[in-house]
Amino acid sequence: NIILIDAFKARLNFPDLKRRALEMYKEYEPDIVLIEKKAAGAPLIQELFRMSVPIQEFSPSRGNDKHVRVNAVADMFASGKVWAPDTRWAREVIEEVAAFPVGEHDDYVDTMTQALLRFRQGGFIQLPSDEQDEVRYFRGFRGRDIVLIAGGSGLSPMVSIARAIDAASSSRSTEKISFFYGGRAAQDIAGEQFLSGMSGYGDWIKYEAALSDVADAGAINVFEGFVHDLAKQRLGEGLREVDLYFAGPPLMAGAVEQEIVRYYRVPSDQVFYDRFG
């Protein structure tokens, strides 16, 4: 499920818009700030990026108008997945959305659909009609390099996959293993200690960590950013040709699905994953 936790609408000049956006980011500390890249949104993206705010741009594709976006999220409401508190500002959002497309305003409609589409397309929200995630286990060496991506509660299952890979190493030909782990703070970084005793570690099994809280990154030698960005930087287009296993909290797993699986169009028979709440 997903719940609305705040709503704010006003016509602001750019300095006030920037200040308000930064205030709300600091108050809620989201993993991603979604901003539509048009009008004042374009410079706002650049300004907040310089302040190390995790930004994701939203650019509606041609033909993807408001009616199409509303229809795309309608089933989430029909399935009872979207919740709101009993407050004045929440009722304002509900009334504006309910009045679309004949209402006087549709600002909340735009932001609502953009946010819900991000959660839905990223895999954060599942509906009863969706196919269940693949049951994950090591599928054997299949002639492709293997990428393991983990974060938080996804560490244990990905280490189990790595151990199964190590145990089956006699059937390996030339496949290489890349294990990427992402954490928010320095104390969260883990995983290498489980891999270092494997026979192929340092040779065909590699480990690297990413730290999303850049303020803490100086404490240890890690990639500064999100774990999916680390994988993209190291492997790029090569991610289309790997067997990809990943597990972790919904936000992390959804980002991997959106930014790697969908972005590189990794074939579905090469992707195995779980999300953990």
Coordinates of C-alpha atoms in Angstrom, one line a residue:
N1 CA 0.0 0.0 0.0
I2 CA 0.9 3.7 -0.3
I3 CA -0.3 6.6 1.8
L4 CA -0.3 10.4 1.2
I5 CA 1.7 12.1 4.0
D6 CA 1.7 15.7 2.9
A7 CA 0.5 18.0 0.2
F8 CA 1.4 21.6 -0.6
K9 CA 0.4 23.9 -3.4
A10 CA 1.3 27.6 -4.0
R11 CA 2.6 29.9 -6.7
L12 CA 6.1 30.8 -5.7
N13 CA 9.0 32.6 -7.2
F14 CA 12.1 30.5 -7.8
P15 CA 14.1 31.3 -4.6
D16 CA 11.0 30.5 -2.4
L17 CA 10.4 27.3 -4.4
K18 CA 13.9 26.1 -3.9
R19 CA 13.8 26.9 -0.2
R20 CA 10.4 25.1 0.2
A21 CA 11.6 22.1 -1.7
L22 CA 14.7 21.8 0.4
E23 CA 12.7 22.2 3.6
M24 CA 10.4 19.4 2.7
Y25 CA 13.3 17.1 1.6
K26 CA 15.0 17.7 5.0
E27 CA 11.7 17.0 6.9
Y28 CA 10.9 13.7 5.2
E29 CA 14.4 12.5 4.0
P30 CA 13.0 10.5 1.0
D31 CA 15.2 8.2 -1.0
I32 CA 14.1 10.0 -4.2
V33 CA 12.8 13.5 -5.0
L34 CA 10.7 13.3 -8.2
I35 CA 10.6 16.6 -10.2
E36 CA 9.0 17.3 -13.6
K37 CA 11.6 18.7 -15.9
K38 CA 9.8 21.7 -17.3
A39 CA 9.3 25.3 -16.5
A40 CA 10.8 26.0 -13.0
G41 CA 11.4 22.3 -12.5
A42 CA 14.5 22.2 -14.8
P43 CA 16.6 24.7 -12.8
L44 CA 15.2 23.3 -9.5
I45 CA 16.7 19.9 -10.5
Q46 CA 20.1 21.4 -11.1
E47 CA 20.0 23.5 -7.9
L48 CA 19.0 20.6 -5.6
F49 CA 21.4 18.2 -7.4
R50 CA 24.3 20.6 -6.4
M51 CA 23.1 20.3 -2.8
S52 CA 23.3 16.4 -2.9
V53 CA 19.6 15.9 -2.9
P54 CA 18.7 12.6 -4.7
I55 CA 16.8 13.8 -7.7
Q56 CA 14.9 11.8 -10.4
E57 CA 13.6 13.7 -13.4
F58 CA 10.2 13.1 -14.8
S59 CA 9.6 14.0 -18.4
P60 CA 6.2 12.8 -19.8
S61 CA 6.5 11.2 -23.2
R62 CA 4.7 12.6 -26.2
G63 CA 1.2 11.3 -26.2
N64 CA 1.3 10.5 -22.5
D65 CA -1.2 13.1 -21.5
K66 CA -3.0 13.6 -18.2
H67 CA -5.9 11.4 -19.1
V68 CA -3.6 8.5 -20.0
R69 CA -1.7 8.9 -16.8
V70 CA -4.8 9.0 -14.7
N71 CA -6.1 5.8 -16.4
A72 CA -2.7 4.2 -15.8
V73 CA -3.0 4.5 -12.0
A74 CA -6.8 4.0 -11.7
D75 CA -6.5 0.3 -10.8
M76 CA -4.3 1.2 -7.8
F77 CA -7.3 3.1 -6.4
A78 CA -9.8 0.4 -7.4
S79 CA -7.6 -2.2 -5.6
G80 CA -7.5 -0.2 -2.4
K81 CA -3.8 0.4 -2.5
V82 CA -3.9 4.2 -2.1
W83 CA -4.6 5.7 1.3
A84 CA -4.9 9.2 2.8
P85 CA -5.2 10.7 6.3
D86 CA -8.4 12.5 7.4
T87 CA -7.0 16.0 7.1
R88 CA -8.0 19.2 5.3
W89 CA -5.1 19.1 2.8
A90 CA -5.7 15.4 2.0
R91 CA -9.4 16.2 1.3
E92 CA -8.3 19.0 -1.1
V93 CA -6.2 16.4 -3.0
I94 CA -9.0 13.9 -3.1
E95 CA -11.6 16.5 -4.2
E96 CA -9.4 17.8 -7.0
V97 CA -8.6 14.2 -8.3
A98 CA -12.2 13.2 -8.1
A99 CA -13.2 16.3 -10.1
F100 CA -10.8 15.6 -12.9
P101 CA -11.1 16.3 -15.9
V102 CA -13.8 18.9 -15.4
G103 CA -12.4 20.5 -12.2
E104 CA -11.0 24.0 -12.2
H105 CA -7.5 22.9 -11.2
D106 CA -5.4 19.8 -11.8
D107 CA -2.0 20.5 -10.2
Y108 CA -2.5 17.7 -7.6
V109 CA -3.7 15.4 -10.3
D110 CA -0.4 15.8 -12.1
T111 CA 1.8 15.2 -9.1
M112 CA -0.4 12.3 -7.9
T113 CA -0.1 10.5 -11.2
Q114 CA 3.6 11.1 -11.5
A115 CA 4.3 9.8 -8.0
L116 CA 2.1 6.7 -8.4
L117 CA 3.5 5.8 -11.8
R118 CA 7.0 6.0 -10.3
F119 CA 6.0 3.6 -7.5
R120 CA 4.1 1.3 -9.9
Q121 CA 6.7 1.2 -12.7
G122 CA 9.5 0.8 -10.1
G123 CA 7.8 -2.2 -8.7
F124 CA 7.0 -0.7 -5.3
I125 CA 3.3 -1.4 -5.6
Q126 CA 1.9 -4.7 -6.6
L127 CA -1.8 -5.5 -7.5
P128 CA -3.7 -8.7 -7.0
S129 CA -3.7 -9.2 -10.8
D130 CA 0.1 -9.1 -11.0
E131 CA 2.2 -12.2 -11.5
Q132 CA 4.1 -13.2 -8.4
D133 CA 7.9 -12.5 -8.2
E134 CA 10.1 -15.3 -9.3
V135 CA 11.1 -17.7 -6.6
R136 CA 14.8 -17.0 -6.4
Y137 CA 17.6 -19.5 -6.4
F138 CA 20.8 -20.0 -8.3
R139 CA 19.9 -21.1 -11.8
G140 CA 23.4 -22.4 -12.7
F141 CA 26.1 -21.1 -15.0
R142 CA 24.4 -20.2 -18.3
G143 CA 27.3 -18.8 -20.3
R144 CA 26.6 -15.2 -19.0
D145 CA 28.4 -13.2 -16.3
I146 CA 26.3 -12.9 -13.1
V147 CA 25.5 -9.7 -11.2
L148 CA 24.2 -9.8 -7.6
I149 CA 22.8 -6.6 -6.2
A150 CA 21.8 -6.4 -2.6
G151 CA 20.7 -3.8 0.0
G152 CA 19.6 -4.0 3.6
S153 CA 17.5 -7.1 4.2
G154 CA 18.5 -8.4 0.8
L155 CA 22.1 -9.2 1.9
S156 CA 21.4 -12.7 3.3
P157 CA 19.6 -14.1 0.2
M158 CA 22.2 -12.7 -2.1
V159 CA 25.0 -14.1 0.0
S160 CA 23.2 -17.5 -0.2
I161 CA 23.2 -17.1 -4.0
A162 CA 26.9 -16.3 -4.0
R163 CA 27.6 -19.4 -1.8
A164 CA 25.7 -21.6 -4.3
I165 CA 27.7 -20.1 -7.1
D166 CA 31.0 -20.9 -5.3
A167 CA 29.8 -24.4 -4.5
A168 CA 29.0 -25.0 -8.2
S169 CA 32.3 -23.4 -9.4
S170 CA 33.5 -26.7 -10.9
S171 CA 30.8 -26.3 -13.7
R172 CA 31.9 -22.8 -14.4
S173 CA 33.5 -21.9 -17.7
T174 CA 34.4 -18.2 -18.1
E175 CA 31.5 -16.5 -16.2
K176 CA 32.5 -13.7 -13.8
I177 CA 30.5 -12.6 -10.7
S178 CA 30.0 -9.0 -9.6
F179 CA 28.5 -8.5 -6.2
F180 CA 27.2 -4.9 -5.5
Y181 CA 25.9 -3.9 -2.1
G182 CA 24.3 -0.6 -1.2
G183 CA 23.8 1.0 2.2
R184 CA 22.8 4.4 3.5
A185 CA 25.4 4.9 6.2
A186 CA 29.0 3.6 6.7
Q187 CA 27.9 1.2 9.4
D188 CA 25.4 -0.4 7.0
I189 CA 28.1 -1.6 4.6
A190 CA 28.5 -5.4 4.7
G191 CA 28.8 -8.5 2.6
E192 CA 32.5 -8.7 1.7
Q193 CA 33.3 -10.7 4.8
F194 CA 31.0 -13.5 3.5
L195 CA 32.7 -13.6 0.1
S196 CA 36.3 -13.2 1.0
G197 CA 36.7 -16.9 1.9
M198 CA 35.4 -18.1 -1.4
S199 CA 37.9 -19.7 -3.7
G200 CA 37.2 -17.3 -6.6
Y201 CA 37.2 -14.1 -4.6
G202 CA 39.4 -11.5 -6.0
D203 CA 39.7 -13.4 -9.3
W204 CA 36.3 -14.1 -10.9
I205 CA 34.2 -13.0 -7.9
K206 CA 34.3 -9.2 -7.2
Y207 CA 32.7 -7.2 -4.5
E208 CA 32.0 -3.4 -4.4
A209 CA 29.8 -1.3 -2.1
A210 CA 27.9 2.0 -2.6
L211 CA 27.0 4.5 0.1
S212 CA 24.0 6.7 -0.6
D213 CA 24.7 9.2 2.2
V214 CA 27.6 11.0 0.7
A215 CA 28.2 12.9 3.9
D216 CA 29.3 9.6 5.4
A217 CA 31.2 8.4 2.4
G218 CA 34.6 9.7 3.6
A219 CA 34.6 7.2 6.4
I220 CA 35.3 4.2 4.2
N221 CA 36.5 3.6 0.6
V222 CA 33.2 3.1 -1.3
F223 CA 31.3 4.4 -4.3
E224 CA 29.3 7.5 -3.5
G225 CA 25.7 7.1 -4.7
F226 CA 23.1 4.5 -5.1
V227 CA 23.9 0.8 -5.7
H228 CA 22.1 0.8 -9.1
D229 CA 24.2 3.7 -10.2
L230 CA 27.4 1.8 -9.2
A231 CA 26.3 -1.2 -11.3
K232 CA 25.5 1.0 -14.2
Q233 CA 28.8 2.8 -14.0
R234 CA 30.9 -0.4 -13.8
L235 CA 29.0 -2.4 -16.4
G236 CA 26.9 -0.1 -18.5
E237 CA 25.4 -1.7 -21.6
G238 CA 26.9 -5.0 -20.5
L239 CA 24.1 -5.3 -18.0
R240 CA 21.8 -6.4 -20.8
E241 CA 23.9 -9.5 -21.2
V242 CA 24.1 -10.8 -17.6
D243 CA 22.0 -13.0 -15.3
L244 CA 20.8 -10.5 -12.8
Y245 CA 19.9 -11.4 -9.2
F246 CA 18.8 -8.7 -6.7
A247 CA 17.1 -8.4 -3.4
G248 CA 16.4 -5.6 -0.9
P249 CA 13.9 -3.1 0.4
P250 CA 11.2 -2.0 -2.0
L251 CA 12.8 1.3 -2.9
M252 CA 16.1 -0.3 -3.7
A253 CA 14.7 -3.2 -5.6
G254 CA 12.3 -0.9 -7.5
A255 CA 15.2 1.4 -8.5
V256 CA 17.1 -1.6 -9.8
E257 CA 14.1 -2.7 -11.8
Q258 CA 13.5 0.7 -13.2
E259 CA 17.0 2.0 -13.7
I260 CA 18.6 -1.3 -14.9
V261 CA 16.1 -3.9 -15.9
R262 CA 13.8 -1.5 -17.8
Y263 CA 16.5 1.0 -18.9
Y264 CA 18.7 -1.7 -20.5
R265 CA 15.8 -3.9 -21.4
V266 CA 17.3 -6.9 -19.7
P267 CA 15.4 -10.0 -20.9
S268 CA 13.0 -11.3 -18.3
D269 CA 14.5 -14.8 -18.3
Q270 CA 17.7 -13.3 -17.0
V271 CA 16.2 -11.4 -14.0
F272 CA 15.5 -13.0 -10.6
Y273 CA 14.5 -10.9 -7.6
D274 CA 12.7 -10.4 -4.3
R275 CA 11.6 -7.3 -2.4
F276 CA 11.6 -7.1 1.4
G277 CA 9.4 -4.7 3.3

